[in-house]
Amino acid sequence: MKRIIFVNRYFPPDHSATSQLLGDLAFHLVERGREVSVVTSPQRYDEPRASLPATEIIAGVRVHRVAATRFGRSQSFGRGLDYLSFWAAVGRAVLAVSRPGDILVAKTDPPLLCVAAMRAARRQGLTLVNWLQDLYPEVGARLGVPFLSGPLGAGLMRLRDAALHEAVANIAVSDRMAQKLCARSVTADRVHVIPNWCDDEAIQPLAWHDNPLRREWGLEDRFVVGYSGNLGRAHEFETLLVAAERLRHDPRIVFLFIGGGRIEQLRHRIAERGLEQQFRFVPYQDRDALKYSLTLPDLHWLSLLPEVEGLIFPSKLYGIAAAGRPFVAVAARDGEIADLSRRYECGIVIEPGDAAGLAALLTRLSEDSESLAAMGNRARRMLDENFTRYHAFQRWRAVLDSIG
């Protein structure tokens, strides 16, 4: 069987979402008898100055970490330099660890990594597969990244499209992303939908009174609206803040944020409105603790700007479903999250800007535990029938085996 080389900026022991997904798949493929290598960086997602070993073997996966700048994600300029330095180094590293005929799987961190992978694949005679977590530069242009809406963005899109067309397989994480790929003239036989996943065996529904974190964080008698993960630019939180203002006199409802990203910006906006008593913040939890942190909220909050529909999919939805919890999503009513919520009756979608509707919904659900439990049960059933890690691994093996 052909060797497989993955390329991504993060890999375990880093805890970021792309790192966990890549680790899960790489370790699984090794268990199934494949030879797997990973080219990555020495950084951790929230520790840019971390210096993980240059080479090591983790659970049978050969890990090669390239030298790159380590400014971190706090400033755009430094983050851009981190992207460029990794992008420049990764091609040389792939050439050093690969041999003709290997399968090269490129993820999307940093943006346009598929272009560097395409060039390495051409030089070494590798078979290219793109694993697309988002579509860039479109998502950057929609989020207002400077210059991406003009000639520069068009040029980057042509480069990206060349990598899509050259790959034997492009893995999209949602149906609408797959549709956008086909709209870029990628042939349907080179587009495969494989949703992301969570550790659905470890994360199981758990009653709040059996959850040690609920007691430890002093939330036993509160109605908890939770968010877990990275709060990014594609996540609109103004609607939530205005809804919280409407609920400031209801002491039962608390908003819990677990993770990172634009948290400091959110905290600043909360302080401006005098809403500190309604919000709690805790850092990212270790993966072993997700079975508690994801089952702690009574209801999870999701958000996705309508303009990035089909360019990104909030895969944290699968962890929420594994925990047997319902969600409220501030997103487009005709979007992909809304489709799932209606089809499986496991969540409710509020249009961005409808703070009054969100506040009224939270008030109603805080008094309706039966509806919450029913939606949560349906969420877990949706996951078990369609989106387990087992389902995703089956699809990945089918794609990789077909390449052989």
Coordinates of C-alpha atoms in Angstrom, one line a residue:
M1 CA 0.0 0.0 0.0
K2 CA 1.1 3.5 -0.7
R3 CA 2.6 5.6 2.1
I4 CA 0.6 8.5 3.3
I5 CA 2.1 11.9 4.3
F6 CA -0.1 14.5 6.0
V7 CA 0.7 18.2 6.1
N8 CA -0.8 20.6 8.7
R9 CA 0.6 23.3 10.9
Y10 CA -0.5 21.5 14.1
F11 CA -0.4 17.9 15.3
P12 CA -0.7 16.2 18.7
P13 CA 0.1 16.8 21.5
D14 CA -1.3 20.1 20.4
H15 CA -5.1 20.2 21.3
S16 CA -6.5 22.4 18.5
A17 CA -9.4 21.0 16.4
T18 CA -7.5 20.4 13.2
S19 CA -4.7 18.7 15.2
Q20 CA -7.1 16.4 17.0
L21 CA -8.8 15.4 13.7
L22 CA -5.5 14.8 12.0
G23 CA -4.2 12.8 14.9
D24 CA -7.3 10.6 15.1
L25 CA -7.1 9.8 11.4
A26 CA -3.4 9.2 11.3
F27 CA -3.4 6.9 14.3
H28 CA -6.3 5.0 12.9
L29 CA -4.6 4.4 9.6
V30 CA -1.5 3.2 11.3
E31 CA -3.7 0.7 13.3
R32 CA -5.0 -0.5 9.9
G33 CA -1.5 -1.2 8.6
R34 CA -0.7 2.0 6.7
E35 CA 2.6 3.8 6.9
V36 CA 1.9 7.4 7.9
S37 CA 4.1 10.5 8.3
V38 CA 3.1 14.0 9.2
V39 CA 4.9 17.3 8.3
T40 CA 4.0 19.9 10.9
S41 CA 5.3 22.8 13.0
P42 CA 6.9 22.7 16.5
Q43 CA 4.1 25.1 17.8
R44 CA 1.1 24.5 19.9
Y45 CA -2.1 26.4 18.9
D46 CA -2.1 28.6 22.0
E47 CA 1.7 28.3 22.8
P48 CA 3.5 29.8 19.7
R49 CA 6.8 29.7 21.6
A50 CA 6.5 26.0 22.3
S51 CA 9.3 23.9 20.9
L52 CA 8.1 20.3 20.3
P53 CA 10.8 17.8 19.1
A54 CA 12.0 18.1 15.5
T55 CA 11.3 14.4 14.9
E56 CA 9.5 11.8 16.9
I57 CA 7.2 8.8 16.5
I58 CA 3.8 9.1 18.1
A59 CA 1.6 5.9 18.2
G60 CA 3.4 4.7 15.0
V61 CA 3.2 8.0 13.1
R62 CA 6.5 9.5 12.0
V63 CA 6.3 13.3 12.9
H64 CA 8.6 15.8 11.2
R65 CA 8.4 19.4 12.5
V66 CA 9.8 22.1 10.3
A67 CA 11.5 25.3 11.5
A68 CA 9.2 28.4 11.2
T69 CA 8.6 31.7 12.8
R70 CA 6.6 31.6 16.1
F71 CA 4.9 35.0 16.5
G72 CA 1.5 33.4 17.3
R73 CA -2.0 34.4 16.5
S74 CA -2.4 37.6 18.5
Q75 CA -1.3 40.0 15.8
S76 CA -2.2 39.8 12.1
F77 CA 1.3 40.7 10.9
G78 CA 3.0 38.0 13.0
R79 CA 0.4 35.4 12.1
G80 CA 1.1 36.2 8.5
L81 CA 4.8 35.6 8.9
D82 CA 4.1 32.3 10.7
Y83 CA 2.0 31.3 7.7
L84 CA 4.6 32.3 5.1
S85 CA 7.5 30.7 6.9
F86 CA 5.7 27.4 7.3
W87 CA 4.5 27.6 3.7
A88 CA 8.1 28.1 2.5
A89 CA 9.6 25.3 4.7
V90 CA 7.0 22.6 4.1
G91 CA 7.8 21.9 0.5
R92 CA 11.4 21.1 1.3
A93 CA 10.3 18.9 4.2
V94 CA 7.9 17.0 2.1
L95 CA 10.6 16.4 -0.6
A96 CA 12.9 15.1 2.2
V97 CA 10.5 12.6 3.7
S98 CA 8.6 11.4 0.6
R99 CA 9.3 9.1 -2.3
P100 CA 7.6 8.9 -5.7
G101 CA 4.1 7.4 -5.5
D102 CA 3.4 8.4 -2.0
I103 CA 0.0 10.0 -1.2
L104 CA 0.3 13.6 0.1
V105 CA -2.7 14.9 2.0
A106 CA -2.7 18.7 2.6
K107 CA -5.0 20.4 5.1
T108 CA -5.8 24.1 5.1
D109 CA -3.7 25.5 7.9
P110 CA -2.0 27.7 6.9
P111 CA -4.3 29.0 4.1
L112 CA -3.3 27.9 0.6
L113 CA -1.2 25.1 1.9
C114 CA -2.6 23.1 -1.0
V115 CA -0.5 25.2 -3.4
A116 CA 2.8 24.4 -1.6
A117 CA 1.7 20.7 -1.5
M118 CA 0.9 20.8 -5.3
R119 CA 4.3 22.0 -6.1
A120 CA 6.0 19.4 -3.9
A121 CA 3.8 16.7 -5.4
R122 CA 4.8 17.7 -9.0
R123 CA 8.5 17.6 -8.2
Q124 CA 8.4 14.3 -6.3
G125 CA 5.7 12.4 -8.3
L126 CA 3.3 12.3 -5.4
T127 CA -0.5 11.8 -5.5
L128 CA -2.2 14.9 -4.1
V129 CA -5.3 14.9 -1.8
N130 CA -6.7 18.1 -0.4
W131 CA -8.5 18.0 2.9
L132 CA -10.5 21.2 3.0
Q133 CA -11.6 22.6 6.3
D134 CA -12.5 25.9 4.7
L135 CA -12.3 27.6 1.3
Y136 CA -9.6 30.3 1.1
P137 CA -9.3 33.0 -0.2
E138 CA -13.1 33.3 -0.4
V139 CA -13.6 33.1 3.3
G140 CA -11.0 35.8 3.9
A141 CA -12.6 38.1 1.4
R142 CA -16.0 37.6 3.0
L143 CA -14.6 38.4 6.4
G144 CA -13.0 41.6 5.2
V145 CA -9.3 40.6 5.0
P146 CA -7.6 43.5 3.2
F147 CA -6.9 43.1 -0.6
L148 CA -8.6 39.7 -0.9
S149 CA -11.6 41.1 -2.7
G150 CA -9.5 42.5 -5.5
P151 CA -6.9 41.3 -8.0
L152 CA -4.8 39.7 -5.3
G153 CA -7.7 37.5 -4.2
A154 CA -8.4 36.5 -7.8
G155 CA -4.8 35.5 -8.3
L156 CA -4.7 33.5 -5.1
M157 CA -8.0 31.8 -6.2
R158 CA -6.5 30.7 -9.5
L159 CA -3.5 29.2 -7.7
R160 CA -5.9 27.4 -5.2
D161 CA -8.1 26.2 -8.1
A162 CA -5.0 24.7 -9.8
A163 CA -4.3 22.7 -6.7
L164 CA -8.0 21.5 -6.6
H165 CA -7.9 20.4 -10.2
E166 CA -4.6 18.7 -9.9
A167 CA -5.6 16.6 -6.8
V168 CA -7.0 13.2 -7.3
A169 CA -9.4 13.8 -4.4
N170 CA -10.7 16.9 -2.6
I171 CA -12.3 16.2 0.7
A172 CA -15.0 18.6 1.7
V173 CA -16.4 18.7 5.2
S174 CA -20.0 19.5 4.1
D175 CA -22.4 19.2 1.2
R176 CA -22.4 22.9 0.5
M177 CA -18.7 23.1 0.4
A178 CA -18.7 20.2 -2.1
Q179 CA -21.2 22.2 -4.2
K180 CA -18.9 25.2 -4.2
L181 CA -16.0 23.0 -5.3
C182 CA -18.0 21.7 -8.3
A183 CA -18.9 25.3 -9.1
R184 CA -15.2 25.9 -9.5
S185 CA -15.2 23.3 -12.2
V186 CA -13.7 20.5 -10.1
T187 CA -15.1 17.3 -11.5
A188 CA -17.6 15.5 -9.2
D189 CA -15.5 12.3 -9.2
R190 CA -12.7 14.2 -7.5
V191 CA -15.0 15.7 -4.7
H192 CA -15.8 13.6 -1.6
V193 CA -17.9 14.7 1.4
I194 CA -16.4 13.4 4.6
P195 CA -17.7 15.4 7.6
N196 CA -15.5 16.0 10.6
W197 CA -16.1 14.1 13.8
C198 CA -15.6 14.0 17.6
D199 CA -14.7 11.3 20.0
D200 CA -18.2 10.0 20.2
E201 CA -17.3 7.0 22.2
A202 CA -15.8 9.0 25.1
I203 CA -18.3 11.8 24.9
Q204 CA -21.7 10.5 26.0
P205 CA -24.8 12.1 27.4
L206 CA -24.5 12.9 31.1
A207 CA -27.0 14.3 33.5
W208 CA -25.9 17.7 34.9
H209 CA -26.2 16.5 38.5
D210 CA -23.6 13.8 37.7
N211 CA -21.2 16.3 36.1
P212 CA -18.3 17.2 38.5
L213 CA -17.5 20.4 36.5
R214 CA -21.0 21.7 37.1
R215 CA -20.3 21.5 40.9
E216 CA -16.7 22.7 40.6
W217 CA -17.6 25.8 38.7
G218 CA -20.6 26.6 40.9
L219 CA -23.3 26.2 38.2
E220 CA -25.6 23.7 39.8
D221 CA -28.6 26.0 40.0
R222 CA -28.1 27.9 36.8
F223 CA -29.4 27.5 33.2
V224 CA -26.1 27.3 31.3
V225 CA -25.8 28.5 27.7
G226 CA -22.4 27.2 26.6
Y227 CA -19.9 27.7 23.9
S228 CA -16.8 25.5 23.5
G229 CA -13.9 26.0 21.1
N230 CA -12.3 28.8 19.2
L231 CA -14.3 32.0 18.8
G232 CA -13.3 33.2 15.4
R233 CA -14.1 36.0 13.0
A234 CA -16.8 33.9 11.3
H235 CA -18.7 33.8 14.6
E236 CA -21.1 36.8 15.2
F237 CA -21.7 37.5 18.9
E238 CA -23.4 40.9 18.8
T239 CA -26.8 39.2 18.8
L240 CA -25.9 37.2 21.9
L241 CA -24.7 40.3 23.7
V242 CA -27.9 42.3 23.0
A243 CA -30.0 39.2 24.1
A244 CA -27.9 39.1 27.3
E245 CA -28.8 42.7 28.0
R246 CA -32.4 41.8 27.7
L247 CA -31.9 39.0 30.2
R248 CA -29.7 40.9 32.7
H249 CA -32.4 40.7 35.3
D250 CA -32.9 37.0 35.1
P251 CA -30.2 35.5 37.5
R252 CA -30.9 31.9 36.4
I253 CA -29.3 32.3 32.9
V254 CA -25.5 32.3 32.6
F255 CA -23.3 32.2 29.5
L256 CA -20.3 30.0 29.7
F257 CA -17.4 30.3 27.2
I258 CA -14.8 27.5 27.1
G259 CA -11.8 28.0 24.8
G260 CA -10.0 30.9 23.1
G261 CA -9.9 33.0 20.0
R262 CA -11.6 36.4 20.1
I263 CA -12.4 36.0 23.8
E264 CA -10.6 39.2 24.9
Q265 CA -12.6 41.2 22.4
L266 CA -15.8 39.6 23.7
R267 CA -14.9 40.3 27.3
H268 CA -14.3 43.9 26.4
R269 CA -17.7 44.2 24.8
I270 CA -19.3 42.5 27.8
A271 CA -17.6 45.0 30.2
E272 CA -18.8 48.0 28.1
R273 CA -22.3 46.8 28.7
G274 CA -21.9 45.9 32.3
L275 CA -22.8 42.2 31.8
E276 CA -19.9 40.6 33.7
Q277 CA -22.1 38.9 36.1
Q278 CA -23.9 36.9 33.3
F279 CA -20.7 35.5 31.7
R280 CA -18.1 32.9 32.8
F281 CA -14.9 32.2 31.0
V282 CA -12.6 29.1 31.3
P283 CA -9.7 28.0 29.1
Y284 CA -9.6 25.1 26.7
Q285 CA -10.1 21.8 28.4
D286 CA -8.0 18.8 27.9
R287 CA -9.5 16.2 25.5
D288 CA -10.1 13.8 28.4
A289 CA -12.3 16.5 30.1
L290 CA -14.6 17.1 27.0
K291 CA -17.0 14.5 28.2
Y292 CA -17.7 16.8 31.2
S293 CA -17.3 20.3 29.6
L294 CA -19.6 19.5 26.6
T295 CA -22.3 17.9 28.8
L296 CA -22.2 20.8 31.3
P297 CA -24.4 23.3 29.4
D298 CA -28.1 22.9 29.2
L299 CA -28.0 24.4 25.7
H300 CA -25.1 25.2 23.4
W301 CA -24.8 28.4 21.3
L302 CA -23.4 28.3 17.8
S303 CA -22.8 31.1 15.4
L304 CA -21.9 31.4 11.7
L305 CA -22.1 34.5 9.6
P306 CA -24.4 33.9 6.6
E307 CA -21.8 35.2 4.2
V308 CA -19.5 32.3 4.9
E309 CA -22.1 29.5 4.4
G310 CA -20.5 26.7 2.4
L311 CA -17.0 28.0 3.0
I312 CA -16.9 26.9 6.6
F313 CA -18.9 24.4 8.7
P314 CA -18.9 24.5 12.5
S315 CA -17.8 21.0 13.3
K316 CA -18.2 21.6 17.0
L317 CA -21.8 20.6 16.3
Y318 CA -20.7 17.0 16.4
G319 CA -19.3 17.2 20.0
I320 CA -22.5 18.9 21.1
A321 CA -24.6 16.1 19.5
A322 CA -22.4 13.5 21.1
A323 CA -23.0 15.1 24.5
G324 CA -26.8 14.8 23.9
R325 CA -27.3 18.5 24.1
P326 CA -29.5 20.7 21.9
F327 CA -28.2 23.9 20.3
V328 CA -29.3 27.4 19.3
A329 CA -27.5 28.7 16.3
V330 CA -27.3 32.4 15.2
A331 CA -27.0 31.7 11.5
A332 CA -28.8 31.9 8.2
R333 CA -32.3 30.2 8.2
D334 CA -31.5 28.7 4.8
G335 CA -28.1 27.6 5.8
E336 CA -26.5 24.2 6.5
I337 CA -26.9 24.3 10.2
A338 CA -30.6 25.2 9.8
D339 CA -31.1 22.3 7.5
L340 CA -29.8 19.9 10.1
S341 CA -31.7 21.5 12.9
R342 CA -35.0 21.1 10.9
R343 CA -34.3 17.6 9.6
Y344 CA -33.4 16.1 13.0
E345 CA -35.3 18.5 15.3
C346 CA -32.2 18.9 17.5
G347 CA -31.7 22.6 17.5
I348 CA -33.2 26.0 16.8
V349 CA -31.8 28.7 14.4
I350 CA -32.1 32.5 15.1
E351 CA -31.3 35.0 12.3
P352 CA -28.3 37.3 13.1
G353 CA -29.7 40.5 14.6
D354 CA -32.8 38.9 16.2
A355 CA -31.7 39.5 19.8
A356 CA -35.3 39.8 21.0
G357 CA -36.1 36.4 19.5
L358 CA -33.0 34.8 21.0
A359 CA -33.8 36.3 24.5
A360 CA -37.3 35.0 24.3
L361 CA -36.2 31.6 23.2
L362 CA -33.6 31.3 26.1
T363 CA -36.3 32.3 28.6
R364 CA -38.7 29.7 27.3
L365 CA -36.2 26.9 27.1
S366 CA -34.8 27.7 30.6
E367 CA -38.3 26.6 31.8
D368 CA -38.8 23.6 29.5
S369 CA -36.4 20.8 30.5
E370 CA -38.5 18.2 28.6
S371 CA -38.1 20.0 25.3
L372 CA -34.3 20.3 25.9
A373 CA -34.0 16.6 26.7
A374 CA -36.0 15.6 23.7
M375 CA -33.9 17.8 21.3
G376 CA -30.7 16.5 23.0
N377 CA -31.8 12.9 22.5
R378 CA -32.5 13.5 18.8
A379 CA -29.1 15.2 18.4
R380 CA -27.3 12.1 19.7
R381 CA -29.4 9.9 17.4
M382 CA -28.5 12.1 14.5
L383 CA -24.8 11.6 15.3
D384 CA -25.1 7.9 15.8
E385 CA -26.8 7.3 12.5
N386 CA -24.8 9.7 10.3
F387 CA -21.7 11.4 11.8
T388 CA -19.7 9.1 14.0
R389 CA -16.0 8.8 13.9
Y390 CA -16.5 5.2 12.6
H391 CA -18.5 6.6 9.6
A392 CA -15.7 9.1 8.8
F393 CA -12.9 6.6 9.0
Q394 CA -14.8 4.2 6.7
R395 CA -15.1 7.0 4.1
W396 CA -11.5 8.0 4.4
R397 CA -10.3 4.4 4.0
A398 CA -12.4 4.1 0.9
V399 CA -10.9 7.2 -0.7
L400 CA -7.3 6.2 0.1
D401 CA -7.8 2.7 -1.0
S402 CA -9.2 3.8 -4.3
I403 CA -6.1 5.8 -4.9
G404 CA -3.9 2.7 -4.4

